[in-house]
Short mmCIF file of C-alpha atoms in Angstrom, two decimals:
data_model
loop_
_atom_site.label_atom_id
_atom_site.label_comp_id
_atom_site.label_asym_id
_atom_site.label_seq_id
_atom_site.Cartn_x
_atom_site.Cartn_y
_atom_site.Cartn_z
CA MET A 20 6.77 11.09 17.31
CA GLY A 21 3.98 8.58 17.84
CA GLY A 22 2.83 6.32 15.05
CA VAL A 23 3.47 6.35 11.34
CA ARG A 24 0.84 6.22 8.61
CA HIS A 25 2.07 5.04 5.20
CA VAL A 26 -0.09 6.08 2.23
CA VAL A 27 0.53 4.87 -1.33
CA MET A 28 -1.41 5.71 -4.48
CA LEU A 29 -0.97 3.70 -7.67
CA LYS A 30 -1.77 4.49 -11.30
CA PHE A 31 -2.08 1.51 -13.64
CA LYS A 32 -0.43 1.25 -17.06
CA THR A 33 -2.59 2.12 -20.05
CA GLY A 34 -4.35 -0.99 -21.30
CA THR A 35 -4.28 -2.74 -17.93
CA ASP A 36 -7.35 -4.76 -17.00
CA GLU A 37 -7.99 -2.61 -13.92
CA LYS A 38 -10.41 -5.00 -12.22
CA ALA A 39 -8.05 -7.95 -12.59
CA ALA A 40 -5.03 -5.90 -11.49
CA ALA A 41 -6.89 -4.56 -8.46
CA ALA A 42 -8.10 -8.05 -7.52
CA GLY A 43 -4.57 -9.46 -7.72
CA ILE A 44 -3.11 -6.61 -5.70
CA THR A 45 -5.84 -6.93 -3.09
CA GLU A 46 -5.22 -10.66 -2.82
CA GLY A 47 -1.47 -10.17 -2.41
CA LEU A 48 -1.76 -7.37 0.15
CA ALA A 49 -4.35 -9.30 2.18
CA THR A 50 -1.70 -11.90 3.01
CA LEU A 51 0.69 -9.40 4.62
CA PRO A 52 -0.89 -8.63 8.03
CA GLY A 53 -0.60 -12.31 8.98
CA LYS A 54 3.07 -12.32 8.02
CA ILE A 55 4.23 -8.88 9.18
CA PRO A 56 3.31 -8.28 12.83
CA GLN A 57 4.33 -4.60 12.70
CA ILE A 58 1.19 -3.78 10.66
CA MET A 59 -1.36 -2.29 13.08
CA SER A 60 -3.95 -1.27 10.48
CA TYR A 61 -4.05 -2.06 6.76
CA VAL A 62 -6.68 -0.63 4.42
CA PHE A 63 -6.41 -0.90 0.65
CA GLY A 64 -8.52 -1.06 -2.47
CA PRO A 65 -9.36 0.35 -5.87
CA ASP A 66 -10.59 3.88 -6.41
CA LEU A 67 -14.39 4.15 -6.40
CA GLY A 68 -14.37 6.30 -9.53
CA LEU A 69 -16.25 9.18 -7.91
CA SER A 70 -13.91 11.85 -9.34
CA GLU A 71 -12.08 12.10 -12.66
CA GLY A 72 -8.30 11.87 -12.67
CA ASN A 73 -7.88 9.90 -9.45
CA TYR A 74 -5.25 7.25 -9.01
CA ASP A 75 -6.44 3.68 -9.49
CA TYR A 76 -5.56 2.05 -6.18
CA VAL A 77 -4.65 3.16 -2.65
CA ILE A 78 -2.95 1.53 0.32
CA THR A 79 -2.81 2.87 3.87
CA ALA A 80 -0.94 1.20 6.69
CA ASP A 81 -0.39 2.26 10.30
CA PHE A 82 2.64 1.40 12.41
CA ALA A 83 3.63 2.02 16.03
CA ASP A 84 6.77 3.93 15.03
CA SER A 85 9.27 4.53 12.25
CA GLU A 86 11.19 1.35 13.07
CA ALA A 87 8.04 -0.72 12.62
CA TYR A 88 7.44 0.98 9.26
CA LYS A 89 11.01 0.26 8.16
CA ALA A 90 10.63 -3.40 9.15
CA TYR A 91 7.49 -3.60 6.97
CA ALA A 92 9.05 -1.75 4.04
CA THR A 93 11.99 -4.16 3.87
CA HIS A 94 10.18 -7.36 4.90
CA VAL A 95 10.74 -10.14 2.36
CA GLU A 96 6.99 -10.83 2.01
CA HIS A 97 6.18 -7.16 1.37
CA VAL A 98 9.01 -6.83 -1.15
CA ALA A 99 7.75 -9.96 -2.95
CA VAL A 100 4.20 -8.58 -3.29
CA VAL A 101 5.52 -5.23 -4.54
CA THR A 102 7.90 -6.84 -7.03
CA ASN A 103 5.74 -9.67 -8.33
CA VAL A 104 2.17 -8.42 -7.96
CA ILE A 105 2.12 -4.61 -7.91
CA LYS A 106 4.99 -3.36 -10.09
CA PRO A 107 3.95 -5.22 -13.26
CA HIS A 108 0.76 -3.12 -13.41
CA ILE A 109 2.13 0.33 -12.52
CA ALA A 110 2.61 3.08 -15.09
CA PRO A 111 5.97 4.87 -15.21
CA GLY A 112 5.84 7.42 -12.39
CA GLY A 113 2.57 5.82 -11.28
CA ARG A 114 3.42 5.44 -7.60
CA VAL A 115 3.30 8.20 -5.03
CA ALA A 116 3.77 7.66 -1.32
CA VAL A 117 4.04 9.58 1.92
CA GLN A 118 4.63 8.67 5.53
CA LEU A 119 3.08 10.97 8.12
CA ALA A 120 3.07 11.12 11.89
CA ILE A 121 -0.10 10.11 13.66
CA PRO A 122 -0.66 10.83 17.35
CA ASP A 123 -0.62 7.91 19.75
CA SER A 124 -4.27 8.66 20.56
CA LYS A 125 -5.19 7.78 16.95
CA LEU A 126 -3.48 4.36 16.97
#
C-alpha cells in the first residue's frame, strides 16, 4: 500500500477564542514528533481565512504504513493532546478525518 497520510480538520465551538485555541493546539501538537517516532511528516495550523466556511484548523501527518499510523493514533502522548488540548475547543461534529494511501515515492 505504501504510506498513509492522515488529514484532520477541526471546527471550533462558537464563542471560542480562535487564536488562543489554535496557539494551544499548535503548542501541544509540536511536542509529538519528538515523542512518537512513527511520524514522518507533521504539518498543522489554523486556517488562513481565505475562503468563507472553512474549518478552523487542520492537521496532516504522514506515516510509513498503516501500522505506524495505528501506533500514533493510540500513543499515550497523542491521546493526551487530543483529550486535554484539542477536544475542549471542538464543536459537536466539528472533527472530520481521513486516511489515504500515498505512494512510497512521495514519502
